[in-house]
Amino acid sequence: MITKNKMRPRGRPRRFDPDQAVETAQQLFHAKGYDAVSVSDLTEAFGIKPPSFYAAFGSKAKLYERVLERFTRTEAIPMPDLLRQDRPVAEGLKAVIEDAAHRFAADPDASGCMVLEGIRCIDSEARSAARSYHANSDDMLYRFIAERHPDQARHLADYMSTTLAGLSSMARNGQSLDRLLASARLAGLAIEQELSG
Amino acid sequence: MITKNKMRPRGRPRRFDPDQAVETAQQLFHAKGYDAVSVSDLTEAFGIKPPSFYAAFGSKAKLYERVLERFTRTEAIPMPDLLRQDRPVAEGLKAVIEDAAHRFAADPDASGCMVLEGIRCIDSEARSAARSYHANSDDMLYRFIAERHPDQARHLADYMSTTLAGLSSMARNGQSLDRLLASARLAGLAIEQELSG
DNA sequence: TTTTATTTTTAGTGATCACTACAAAAATCC
DNA sequence: GGATTTTTGTAGTGATCACTAAAAATAAAA
């Protein structure tokens, strides 16, 4: 079993790389938001015509789903790493918020969180795709907390989601890294206080 | 000087009430967001045709400005009332956040804050209109804090904006009042902690 | 009654949206 | 070389967007 990867398929070969296109699409969607990126923006950036676009990706929303998958795999907050079971709960939560502040302000052309911004877009297909990723990340936060603080888990996870959504908003407003970090530090005070009480 | 208000103007009379239309527009814009409301949605809701719309309001964006003005006058967080100079700073800030939680979840068809949602819309004219209202409310928060805690004012005001943006987001996600209030309470812990230290 | 001023309705404008029917092009398979 | 398969480019589709020219309608003013 050597072949299969190198072997060319039968028909006319692609003149563009779909994975590269997904990466380009991620930049566009992150910079401008799903609704503000048109299919013609995408095809132009890819250097292809609409029929090639639809043959490769099916629809704008399906491409967005691929972009979201790539985003969570490559650029989203690495929750599993930050929320290890042996880590103090407050420490893990504060690490998530601080990591978020850094990530959300890292690239001025891709500020905020793609998922948190996606859940507010107008297109319902794209919105529900983003929502499922958001629900998953909320779940990870909740389970991490509930393991040791089941009674406070719901409220703390909600507070985390609220703070992350706020940080993403402020990042998209152009707020600088140090101001985001200052807000992150304040949010940490609430977490400490709630878990020490 | 008696007349002027009762006296009919010269031409054909209006068949609709612009102030009532602004109120209707507020409902639509708040429920769906600026970009998701079309001029034809508006004219249909008003019971008028496009030319009447443009004669009365100039453009969709100009109508939105009138709606924002009405919103801040009638339904926004009453910051001047909550941030009286004789009130302890922490108490005032917590009151704002708690009031926000209540307002943002009060009407399921108008969840969140119209200004905070407006600053993220696609249309640049509408966005900058919303931004100026947001800047103003951030300024009120900053000055209220700076009066007694000038060194912490910037960070605390940023934290307030971040938290309010987060609460608006979560409200638009459909989060219930009691969960928003729980997050508001946690945010209050951060404020207390920061100001007592 | 005629003139003037304003709002109305009719019927559009061109731009852009996401998306597609169709056939030529370019590769492999037989 | 001819058949098959897939992607390509050309050239659109109808829907919807914000917005408008023009004239009929309706009021007060002269």
CSV table of C-alpha atoms (C1' of nucleotides) in Angstrom, one decimal:
chain,number,residue,atom,x,y,z
A,1,MET,CA,0.0,0.0,0.0
A,2,ILE,CA,2.3,2.7,-1.3
A,3,THR,CA,0.2,4.7,-3.7
A,4,LYS,CA,-3.1,6.5,-3.2
A,5,ASN,CA,-1.6,9.9,-2.2
A,6,LYS,CA,0.7,10.6,-5.1
A,7,MET,CA,-1.5,9.1,-7.7
A,8,ARG,CA,-3.3,11.7,-9.8
A,9,PRO,CA,-7.1,11.4,-10.1
A,10,ARG,CA,-8.6,10.9,-13.4
A,11,GLY,CA,-9.9,14.3,-14.7
A,12,ARG,CA,-8.5,17.7,-15.3
A,13,PRO,CA,-6.3,18.7,-12.4
A,14,ARG,CA,-7.1,21.5,-10.0
A,15,ARG,CA,-5.3,24.7,-10.5
A,16,PHE,CA,-5.6,25.8,-6.9
A,17,ASP,CA,-5.0,24.3,-3.5
A,18,PRO,CA,-8.3,24.0,-1.5
A,19,ASP,CA,-6.4,23.9,1.8
A,20,GLN,CA,-4.6,27.0,0.9
A,21,ALA,CA,-7.9,28.5,0.0
A,22,VAL,CA,-9.4,27.6,3.4
A,23,GLU,CA,-6.5,29.4,5.0
A,24,THR,CA,-7.1,32.5,2.9
A,25,ALA,CA,-10.8,32.3,3.6
A,26,GLN,CA,-10.0,32.2,7.3
A,27,GLN,CA,-8.1,35.4,7.1
A,28,LEU,CA,-11.0,37.1,5.3
A,29,PHE,CA,-13.7,35.7,7.5
A,30,HIS,CA,-11.8,36.6,10.7
A,31,ALA,CA,-11.0,40.1,9.5
A,32,LYS,CA,-14.4,41.1,8.2
A,33,GLY,CA,-16.9,38.6,9.6
A,34,TYR,CA,-18.9,36.0,7.7
A,35,ASP,CA,-21.6,38.3,6.5
A,36,ALA,CA,-19.2,41.0,5.2
A,37,VAL,CA,-17.3,38.5,3.0
A,38,SER,CA,-18.9,37.8,-0.3
A,39,VAL,CA,-18.4,34.8,-2.5
A,40,SER,CA,-16.8,37.1,-5.1
A,41,ASP,CA,-14.4,38.4,-2.4
A,42,LEU,CA,-13.4,34.7,-1.8
A,43,THR,CA,-13.1,33.6,-5.5
A,44,GLU,CA,-11.1,36.7,-6.2
A,45,ALA,CA,-8.7,36.0,-3.3
A,46,PHE,CA,-8.5,32.4,-4.4
A,47,GLY,CA,-7.9,33.3,-8.0
A,48,ILE,CA,-10.7,31.1,-9.2
A,49,LYS,CA,-14.2,31.5,-10.7
A,50,PRO,CA,-17.5,30.8,-8.9
A,51,PRO,CA,-18.0,27.3,-10.5
A,52,SER,CA,-14.7,26.1,-9.2
A,53,PHE,CA,-15.6,27.5,-5.8
A,54,TYR,CA,-18.9,25.7,-5.6
A,55,ALA,CA,-17.4,22.5,-7.0
A,56,ALA,CA,-14.7,22.5,-4.3
A,57,PHE,CA,-16.7,23.8,-1.3
A,58,GLY,CA,-20.4,23.4,-2.0
A,59,SER,CA,-21.4,26.7,-0.5
A,60,LYS,CA,-20.2,29.7,1.3
A,61,ALA,CA,-21.5,28.3,4.6
A,62,LYS,CA,-19.8,24.9,4.1
A,63,LEU,CA,-16.5,26.7,3.4
A,64,TYR,CA,-17.1,28.6,6.7
A,65,GLU,CA,-17.5,25.3,8.5
A,66,ARG,CA,-14.2,24.1,7.2
A,67,VAL,CA,-12.6,27.4,8.2
A,68,LEU,CA,-14.1,27.1,11.7
A,69,GLU,CA,-12.7,23.6,12.0
A,70,ARG,CA,-9.3,24.9,10.9
A,71,PHE,CA,-9.5,27.8,13.3
A,72,THR,CA,-10.3,25.6,16.4
A,73,ARG,CA,-7.5,23.3,15.4
A,74,THR,CA,-4.8,26.0,14.8
A,75,GLU,CA,-5.7,29.3,16.5
A,76,ALA,CA,-8.3,28.9,19.1
A,77,ILE,CA,-7.6,28.9,22.8
A,78,PRO,CA,-6.0,25.5,23.6
A,79,MET,CA,-8.4,24.7,26.4
A,80,PRO,CA,-7.4,21.1,26.8
A,81,ASP,CA,-3.8,22.2,27.5
A,82,LEU,CA,-4.8,25.0,29.8
A,83,LEU,CA,-7.4,23.1,31.8
A,84,ARG,CA,-5.5,20.1,33.0
A,85,GLN,CA,-7.2,18.2,35.8
A,86,ASP,CA,-4.2,18.6,38.1
A,87,ARG,CA,-4.2,22.3,37.8
A,88,PRO,CA,-5.9,24.5,40.4
A,89,VAL,CA,-9.2,25.6,39.0
A,90,ALA,CA,-8.7,29.3,39.5
A,91,GLU,CA,-5.3,29.1,37.9
A,92,GLY,CA,-6.7,27.3,34.8
A,93,LEU,CA,-9.5,29.8,34.4
A,94,LYS,CA,-7.2,32.7,34.7
A,95,ALA,CA,-4.8,31.1,32.2
A,96,VAL,CA,-7.7,30.8,29.7
A,97,ILE,CA,-8.6,34.4,30.1
A,98,GLU,CA,-5.1,35.7,29.8
A,99,ASP,CA,-4.4,33.5,26.8
A,100,ALA,CA,-7.6,34.9,25.2
A,101,ALA,CA,-6.4,38.5,25.7
A,102,HIS,CA,-3.2,37.7,24.0
A,103,ARG,CA,-4.8,35.8,21.1
A,104,PHE,CA,-7.6,38.3,20.5
A,105,ALA,CA,-5.1,41.1,20.1
A,106,ALA,CA,-2.3,39.2,18.5
A,107,ASP,CA,-3.2,40.1,14.9
A,108,PRO,CA,-4.9,43.4,14.2
A,109,ASP,CA,-6.3,42.0,11.0
A,110,ALA,CA,-7.8,39.0,12.8
A,111,SER,CA,-8.8,40.5,16.2
A,112,GLY,CA,-11.2,38.8,18.6
A,113,CYS,CA,-12.4,35.2,18.5
A,114,MET,CA,-13.7,33.8,15.3
A,115,VAL,CA,-16.2,31.6,17.0
A,116,LEU,CA,-17.5,34.2,19.4
A,117,GLU,CA,-18.0,36.7,16.5
A,118,GLY,CA,-19.5,34.0,14.3
A,119,ILE,CA,-22.3,33.2,16.7
A,120,ARG,CA,-23.7,36.7,16.1
A,121,CYS,CA,-23.6,36.8,12.3
A,122,ILE,CA,-26.8,37.1,10.3
A,123,ASP,CA,-26.6,34.0,8.2
A,124,SER,CA,-28.3,31.3,10.2
A,125,GLU,CA,-26.3,28.4,8.7
A,126,ALA,CA,-23.0,30.0,9.6
A,127,ARG,CA,-24.3,31.1,13.0
A,128,SER,CA,-25.4,27.6,14.1
A,129,ALA,CA,-22.0,26.2,13.0
A,130,ALA,CA,-20.3,28.8,15.2
A,131,ARG,CA,-22.7,28.1,18.0
A,132,SER,CA,-21.8,24.4,18.2
A,133,TYR,CA,-18.1,25.2,18.6
A,134,HIS,CA,-19.0,27.8,21.2
A,135,ALA,CA,-21.2,25.3,23.1
A,136,ASN,CA,-18.3,22.8,23.0
A,137,SER,CA,-15.9,25.3,24.5
A,138,ASP,CA,-18.4,26.3,27.2
A,139,ASP,CA,-18.8,22.6,28.0
A,140,MET,CA,-15.1,22.2,28.5
A,141,LEU,CA,-15.0,25.1,30.9
A,142,TYR,CA,-18.0,23.8,32.8
A,143,ARG,CA,-16.7,20.3,33.2
A,144,PHE,CA,-13.2,21.5,34.3
A,145,ILE,CA,-14.8,23.6,37.0
A,146,ALA,CA,-17.5,21.0,38.0
A,147,GLU,CA,-15.0,18.4,38.7
A,148,ARG,CA,-14.0,20.2,41.9
A,149,HIS,CA,-16.6,22.9,42.4
A,150,PRO,CA,-19.9,21.5,41.1
A,151,ASP,CA,-22.1,24.1,42.8
A,152,GLN,CA,-20.3,27.0,41.4
A,153,ALA,CA,-19.5,25.5,38.0
A,154,ARG,CA,-22.5,26.9,36.1
A,155,HIS,CA,-22.1,30.5,37.3
A,156,LEU,CA,-18.3,30.5,36.8
A,157,ALA,CA,-18.6,29.0,33.4
A,158,ASP,CA,-21.1,31.6,32.5
A,159,TYR,CA,-18.9,34.3,33.8
A,160,MET,CA,-16.0,32.9,31.8
A,161,SER,CA,-18.1,32.9,28.6
A,162,THR,CA,-19.3,36.4,29.3
A,163,THR,CA,-15.8,37.7,29.9
A,164,LEU,CA,-14.4,36.0,26.8
A,165,ALA,CA,-17.2,37.5,24.7
A,166,GLY,CA,-16.5,40.9,26.2
A,167,LEU,CA,-12.8,40.6,25.5
A,168,SER,CA,-13.4,39.5,21.9
A,169,SER,CA,-15.7,42.5,21.5
A,170,MET,CA,-13.2,45.0,22.9
A,171,ALA,CA,-10.4,43.4,20.8
A,172,ARG,CA,-12.5,44.0,17.7
A,173,ASN,CA,-13.0,47.6,18.9
A,174,GLY,CA,-9.3,47.9,18.6
A,175,GLN,CA,-8.4,47.8,22.3
A,176,SER,CA,-4.7,47.3,22.9
A,177,LEU,CA,-3.2,44.1,24.4
A,178,ASP,CA,-2.2,45.8,27.6
A,179,ARG,CA,-5.7,47.1,28.2
A,180,LEU,CA,-7.2,43.7,27.4
A,181,LEU,CA,-4.7,42.1,29.9
A,182,ALA,CA,-5.7,44.6,32.6
A,183,SER,CA,-9.3,43.6,32.1
A,184,ALA,CA,-8.2,40.0,32.2
A,185,ARG,CA,-6.4,40.6,35.5
A,186,LEU,CA,-9.6,42.1,37.0
A,187,ALA,CA,-11.6,39.1,35.8
A,188,GLY,CA,-9.1,36.9,37.6
A,189,LEU,CA,-9.9,38.7,40.8
A,190,ALA,CA,-13.5,37.7,40.6
A,191,ILE,CA,-12.5,34.1,39.9
A,192,GLU,CA,-10.1,33.9,42.8
A,193,GLN,CA,-12.6,35.6,45.1
A,194,GLU,CA,-15.4,33.3,44.2
A,195,LEU,CA,-13.4,30.1,44.5
A,196,SER,CA,-11.7,31.1,47.8
A,197,GLY,CA,-14.9,32.1,49.6
B,1,MET,CA,-47.3,83.1,20.1
B,2,ILE,CA,-50.0,80.6,20.2
B,3,THR,CA,-50.0,78.8,16.9
B,4,LYS,CA,-47.2,77.0,15.0
B,5,ASN,CA,-47.9,73.5,16.5
B,6,LYS,CA,-51.5,73.1,15.6
B,7,MET,CA,-51.3,74.9,12.3
B,8,ARG,CA,-51.2,72.5,9.4
B,9,PRO,CA,-48.4,73.0,6.9
B,10,ARG,CA,-49.1,73.8,3.3
B,11,GLY,CA,-49.0,70.7,1.3
B,12,ARG,CA,-50.5,67.2,1.3
B,13,PRO,CA,-50.6,65.9,4.9
B,14,ARG,CA,-48.6,62.9,6.1
B,15,ARG,CA,-50.4,59.7,6.4
B,16,PHE,CA,-48.1,58.3,9.1
B,17,ASP,CA,-46.4,59.5,12.3
B,18,PRO,CA,-42.6,59.7,12.0
B,19,ASP,CA,-42.2,59.4,15.8
B,20,GLN,CA,-44.3,56.2,15.8
B,21,ALA,CA,-42.2,55.0,12.9
B,22,VAL,CA,-39.0,55.6,14.8
B,23,GLU,CA,-40.4,53.5,17.7
B,24,THR,CA,-41.3,50.7,15.3
B,25,ALA,CA,-37.8,50.9,13.7
B,26,GLN,CA,-36.3,50.7,17.2
B,27,GLN,CA,-38.0,47.4,17.7
B,28,LEU,CA,-36.9,46.0,14.4
B,29,PHE,CA,-33.3,47.2,14.7
B,30,HIS,CA,-33.0,46.0,18.3
B,31,ALA,CA,-34.5,42.6,17.5
B,32,LYS,CA,-32.5,41.9,14.3
B,33,GLY,CA,-29.6,44.3,14.2
B,34,TYR,CA,-29.0,47.1,11.7
B,35,ASP,CA,-27.7,45.0,8.9
B,36,ALA,CA,-30.4,42.4,9.1
B,37,VAL,CA,-33.2,45.0,8.7
B,38,SER,CA,-33.9,46.1,5.1
B,39,VAL,CA,-35.5,49.3,4.0
B,40,SER,CA,-38.4,47.2,2.7
B,41,ASP,CA,-38.8,45.6,6.2
B,42,LEU,CA,-39.1,49.1,7.5
B,43,THR,CA,-41.4,50.6,4.9
B,44,GLU,CA,-43.6,47.5,5.3
B,45,ALA,CA,-43.7,47.9,9.1
B,46,PHE,CA,-44.5,51.6,8.7
B,47,GLY,CA,-47.2,51.0,6.1
B,48,ILE,CA,-45.5,53.4,3.6
B,49,LYS,CA,-43.7,53.3,0.3
B,50,PRO,CA,-39.9,53.9,-0.1
B,51,PRO,CA,-40.3,57.5,-1.4
B,52,SER,CA,-42.2,58.4,1.8
B,53,PHE,CA,-39.5,56.8,3.8
B,54,TYR,CA,-36.7,58.7,2.2
B,55,ALA,CA,-38.6,62.0,2.3
B,56,ALA,CA,-39.1,61.6,6.0
B,57,PHE,CA,-35.8,60.1,7.1
B,58,GLY,CA,-33.2,60.7,4.4
B,59,SER,CA,-31.6,57.3,4.6
B,60,LYS,CA,-31.6,54.0,6.5
B,61,ALA,CA,-28.6,55.1,8.4
B,62,LYS,CA,-30.1,58.5,9.4
B,63,LEU,CA,-33.2,56.7,10.7
B,64,TYR,CA,-30.9,54.5,12.7
B,65,GLU,CA,-29.3,57.6,14.2
B,66,ARG,CA,-32.8,58.8,15.3
B,67,VAL,CA,-33.5,55.4,16.7
B,68,LEU,CA,-30.2,55.4,18.7
B,69,GLU,CA,-31.0,58.8,20.1
B,70,ARG,CA,-34.4,57.6,21.2
B,71,PHE,CA,-32.9,54.4,22.6
B,72,THR,CA,-30.4,56.2,24.8
B,73,ARG,CA,-33.2,58.6,25.9
B,74,THR,CA,-35.7,55.9,26.8
B,75,GLU,CA,-34.1,52.5,27.3
B,76,ALA,CA,-30.4,52.7,27.8
B,77,ILE,CA,-28.8,52.2,31.2
B,78,PRO,CA,-29.5,55.5,33.2
B,79,MET,CA,-25.8,56.1,34.0
B,80,PRO,CA,-26.2,59.7,35.3
B,81,ASP,CA,-28.8,58.4,37.9
B,82,LEU,CA,-26.7,55.4,38.9
B,83,LEU,CA,-23.4,57.1,39.0
B,84,ARG,CA,-24.1,60.0,41.4
B,85,GLN,CA,-21.0,61.6,42.8
B,86,ASP,CA,-22.0,60.9,46.4
B,87,ARG,CA,-22.3,57.2,45.8
B,88,PRO,CA,-19.4,54.8,46.7
B,89,VAL,CA,-17.6,54.0,43.4
B,90,ALA,CA,-17.9,50.2,43.8
B,91,GLU,CA,-21.6,50.5,44.5
B,92,GLY,CA,-22.3,52.7,41.5
B,93,LEU,CA,-20.4,50.3,39.1
B,94,LYS,CA,-22.1,47.3,40.5
B,95,ALA,CA,-25.5,49.0,40.1
B,96,VAL,CA,-24.7,49.7,36.4
B,97,ILE,CA,-23.8,46.1,35.8
B,98,GLU,CA,-26.8,44.7,37.6
B,99,ASP,CA,-29.1,47.2,35.8
B,100,ALA,CA,-27.5,46.1,32.5
B,101,ALA,CA,-28.3,42.4,33.3
B,102,HIS,CA,-31.9,43.3,33.9
B,103,ARG,CA,-32.3,45.5,30.9
B,104,PHE,CA,-30.5,43.2,28.5
B,105,ALA,CA,-32.8,40.3,29.3
B,106,ALA,CA,-36.0,42.3,29.9
B,107,ASP,CA,-37.5,41.8,26.4
B,108,PRO,CA,-36.6,38.6,24.5
B,109,ASP,CA,-37.4,40.4,21.3
B,110,ALA,CA,-34.9,43.2,22.1
B,111,SER,CA,-32.2,41.5,24.0
B,112,GLY,CA,-28.8,43.0,24.7
B,113,CYS,CA,-27.8,46.6,24.3
B,114,MET,CA,-28.6,48.3,21.0
B,115,VAL,CA,-25.5,50.5,21.2
B,116,LEU,CA,-23.1,47.6,22.0
B,117,GLU,CA,-24.5,45.5,19.2
B,118,GLY,CA,-24.6,48.5,16.8
B,119,ILE,CA,-20.8,49.1,17.1
B,120,ARG,CA,-20.2,45.7,15.4
B,121,CYS,CA,-22.5,46.0,12.5
B,122,ILE,CA,-21.2,46.0,8.9
B,123,ASP,CA,-22.5,49.3,7.7
B,124,SER,CA,-19.9,51.9,8.5
B,125,GLU,CA,-22.2,54.8,8.9
B,126,ALA,CA,-24.4,53.0,11.4
B,127,ARG,CA,-21.4,51.6,13.2
B,128,SER,CA,-19.8,55.0,13.7
B,129,ALA,CA,-23.1,56.4,15.0
B,130,ALA,CA,-23.2,53.6,17.6
B,131,ARG,CA,-19.6,54.1,18.4
B,132,SER,CA,-20.1,57.7,19.4
B,133,TYR,CA,-22.8,56.7,21.9
B,134,HIS,CA,-20.5,53.9,23.2
B,135,ALA,CA,-17.6,56.3,23.6
B,136,ASN,CA,-19.9,58.6,25.6
B,137,SER,CA,-21.0,56.0,28.0
B,138,ASP,CA,-17.5,54.8,28.5
B,139,ASP,CA,-16.5,58.4,29.2
B,140,MET,CA,-19.2,58.6,31.9
B,141,LEU,CA,-17.9,55.5,33.6
B,142,TYR,CA,-14.3,56.7,33.4
B,143,ARG,CA,-15.0,60.1,34.9
B,144,PHE,CA,-17.2,58.7,37.7
B,145,ILE,CA,-14.3,56.4,38.7
B,146,ALA,CA,-11.5,58.9,38.1
B,147,GLU,CA,-13.0,61.4,40.5
B,148,ARG,CA,-11.9,59.2,43.4
B,149,HIS,CA,-9.6,56.6,41.9
B,150,PRO,CA,-7.8,58.2,39.1
B,151,ASP,CA,-5.0,55.6,38.9
B,152,GLN,CA,-7.5,52.7,38.5
B,153,ALA,CA,-10.0,54.5,36.4
B,154,ARG,CA,-8.8,53.4,32.9
B,155,HIS,CA,-8.6,49.7,33.8
B,156,LEU,CA,-11.8,49.7,35.7
B,157,ALA,CA,-13.7,51.5,33.0
B,158,ASP,CA,-12.3,49.1,30.5
B,159,TYR,CA,-13.3,46.2,32.6
B,160,MET,CA,-16.8,47.7,32.9
B,161,SER,CA,-17.1,48.0,29.1
B,162,THR,CA,-15.8,44.5,28.6
B,163,THR,CA,-18.3,43.1,31.1
B,164,LEU,CA,-21.2,45.0,29.6
B,165,ALA,CA,-20.2,43.9,26.1
B,166,GLY,CA,-20.1,40.3,27.4
B,167,LEU,CA,-23.4,40.6,29.1
B,168,SER,CA,-25.0,42.0,25.9
B,169,SER,CA,-23.6,39.1,23.9
B,170,MET,CA,-24.8,36.5,26.3
B,171,ALA,CA,-28.2,38.1,26.5
B,172,ARG,CA,-28.4,37.9,22.7
B,173,ASN,CA,-27.5,34.3,23.0
B,174,GLY,CA,-30.7,33.9,24.9
B,175,GLN,CA,-29.1,33.5,28.4
B,176,SER,CA,-31.7,33.9,31.1
B,177,LEU,CA,-31.9,36.8,33.6
B,178,ASP,CA,-30.8,34.8,36.6
B,179,ARG,CA,-27.7,33.6,34.8
B,180,LEU,CA,-26.8,37.1,33.6
B,181,LEU,CA,-27.3,38.3,37.2
B,182,ALA,CA,-25.0,35.6,38.5
B,183,SER,CA,-22.3,36.8,36.1
B,184,ALA,CA,-23.0,40.4,37.2
B,185,ARG,CA,-22.5,39.4,40.8
B,186,LEU,CA,-19.1,37.8,40.0
B,187,ALA,CA,-18.1,40.9,38.1
B,188,GLY,CA,-19.0,42.8,41.2
B,189,LEU,CA,-16.5,40.8,43.2
B,190,ALA,CA,-13.7,42.0,40.9
B,191,ILE,CA,-14.7,45.6,41.3
B,192,GLU,CA,-14.9,45.3,45.1
B,193,GLN,CA,-11.6,43.6,45.2
B,194,GLU,CA,-9.9,46.1,43.0
B,195,LEU,CA,-11.2,49.1,44.9
B,196,SER,CA,-10.6,47.7,48.4
B,197,GLY,CA,-7.0,46.7,47.8
C,1,DT,C1',-60.6,79.0,-8.8
C,2,DT,C1',-56.0,79.1,-9.5
C,3,DT,C1',-51.5,78.7,-7.5
C,4,DT,C1',-48.2,76.8,-4.5
C,5,DA,C1',-46.3,73.4,-1.4
C,6,DT,C1',-45.8,68.9,0.2
C,7,DT,C1',-46.7,63.8,0.3
C,8,DT,C1',-48.3,60.4,-2.0
C,9,DT,C1',-48.0,56.2,-5.4
C,10,DT,C1',-46.2,54.0,-9.5
C,11,DA,C1',-42.6,52.0,-11.3
C,12,DG,C1',-38.6,51.7,-11.6
C,13,DT,C1',-32.7,52.4,-11.2
C,14,DG,C1',-28.1,49.9,-11.1
C,15,DA,C1',-25.4,47.2,-7.8
C,16,DT,C1',-24.6,43.2,-5.5
C,17,DC,C1',-26.0,38.9,-3.5
C,18,DA,C1',-25.3,33.5,-3.6
C,19,DC,C1',-25.4,30.4,-7.0
C,20,DT,C1',-25.5,27.6,-11.7
C,21,DA,C1',-26.2,25.6,-16.8
C,22,DC,C1',-23.2,24.5,-20.2
C,23,DA,C1',-19.5,23.5,-22.9
C,24,DA,C1',-14.5,23.7,-23.7
C,25,DA,C1',-10.1,22.1,-21.6
C,26,DA,C1',-7.0,18.8,-19.6
C,27,DA,C1',-5.9,15.0,-17.4
C,28,DT,C1',-6.0,9.4,-17.0
C,29,DC,C1',-7.8,4.9,-18.7
C,30,DC,C1',-8.5,1.5,-22.3
D,1,DG,C1',-6.2,7.6,-30.5
D,2,DG,C1',-10.7,7.5,-28.4
D,3,DA,C1',-13.5,7.3,-24.4
D,4,DT,C1',-14.1,8.8,-19.7
D,5,DT,C1',-13.7,11.9,-15.9
D,6,DT,C1',-13.1,16.0,-13.6
D,7,DT,C1',-12.1,21.1,-13.6
D,8,DT,C1',-12.2,24.9,-15.9
D,9,DG,C1',-14.1,29.6,-17.9
D,10,DT,C1',-18.1,32.0,-20.0
D,11,DA,C1',-22.0,33.9,-19.1
D,12,DG,C1',-25.4,34.1,-17.0
D,13,DT,C1',-29.9,33.2,-13.2
D,14,DG,C1',-33.4,35.4,-10.1
D,15,DA,C1',-33.5,37.7,-5.7
D,16,DT,C1',-32.7,41.4,-2.9
D,17,DC,C1',-30.2,45.6,-1.7
D,18,DA,C1',-30.6,50.9,-0.8
D,19,DC,C1',-32.5,54.4,-3.2
D,20,DT,C1',-35.1,57.6,-6.8
D,21,DA,C1',-37.4,60.1,-11.1
D,22,DA,C1',-41.8,61.6,-12.2
D,23,DA,C1',-46.4,62.5,-11.8
D,24,DA,C1',-50.8,62.2,-9.4
D,25,DA,C1',-53.0,63.6,-5.0
D,26,DT,C1',-54.2,66.7,-1.3
D,27,DA,C1',-53.8,70.2,1.5
D,28,DA,C1',-53.4,75.6,2.4
D,29,DA,C1',-52.7,80.2,0.3
D,30,DA,C1',-53.7,83.8,-3.0
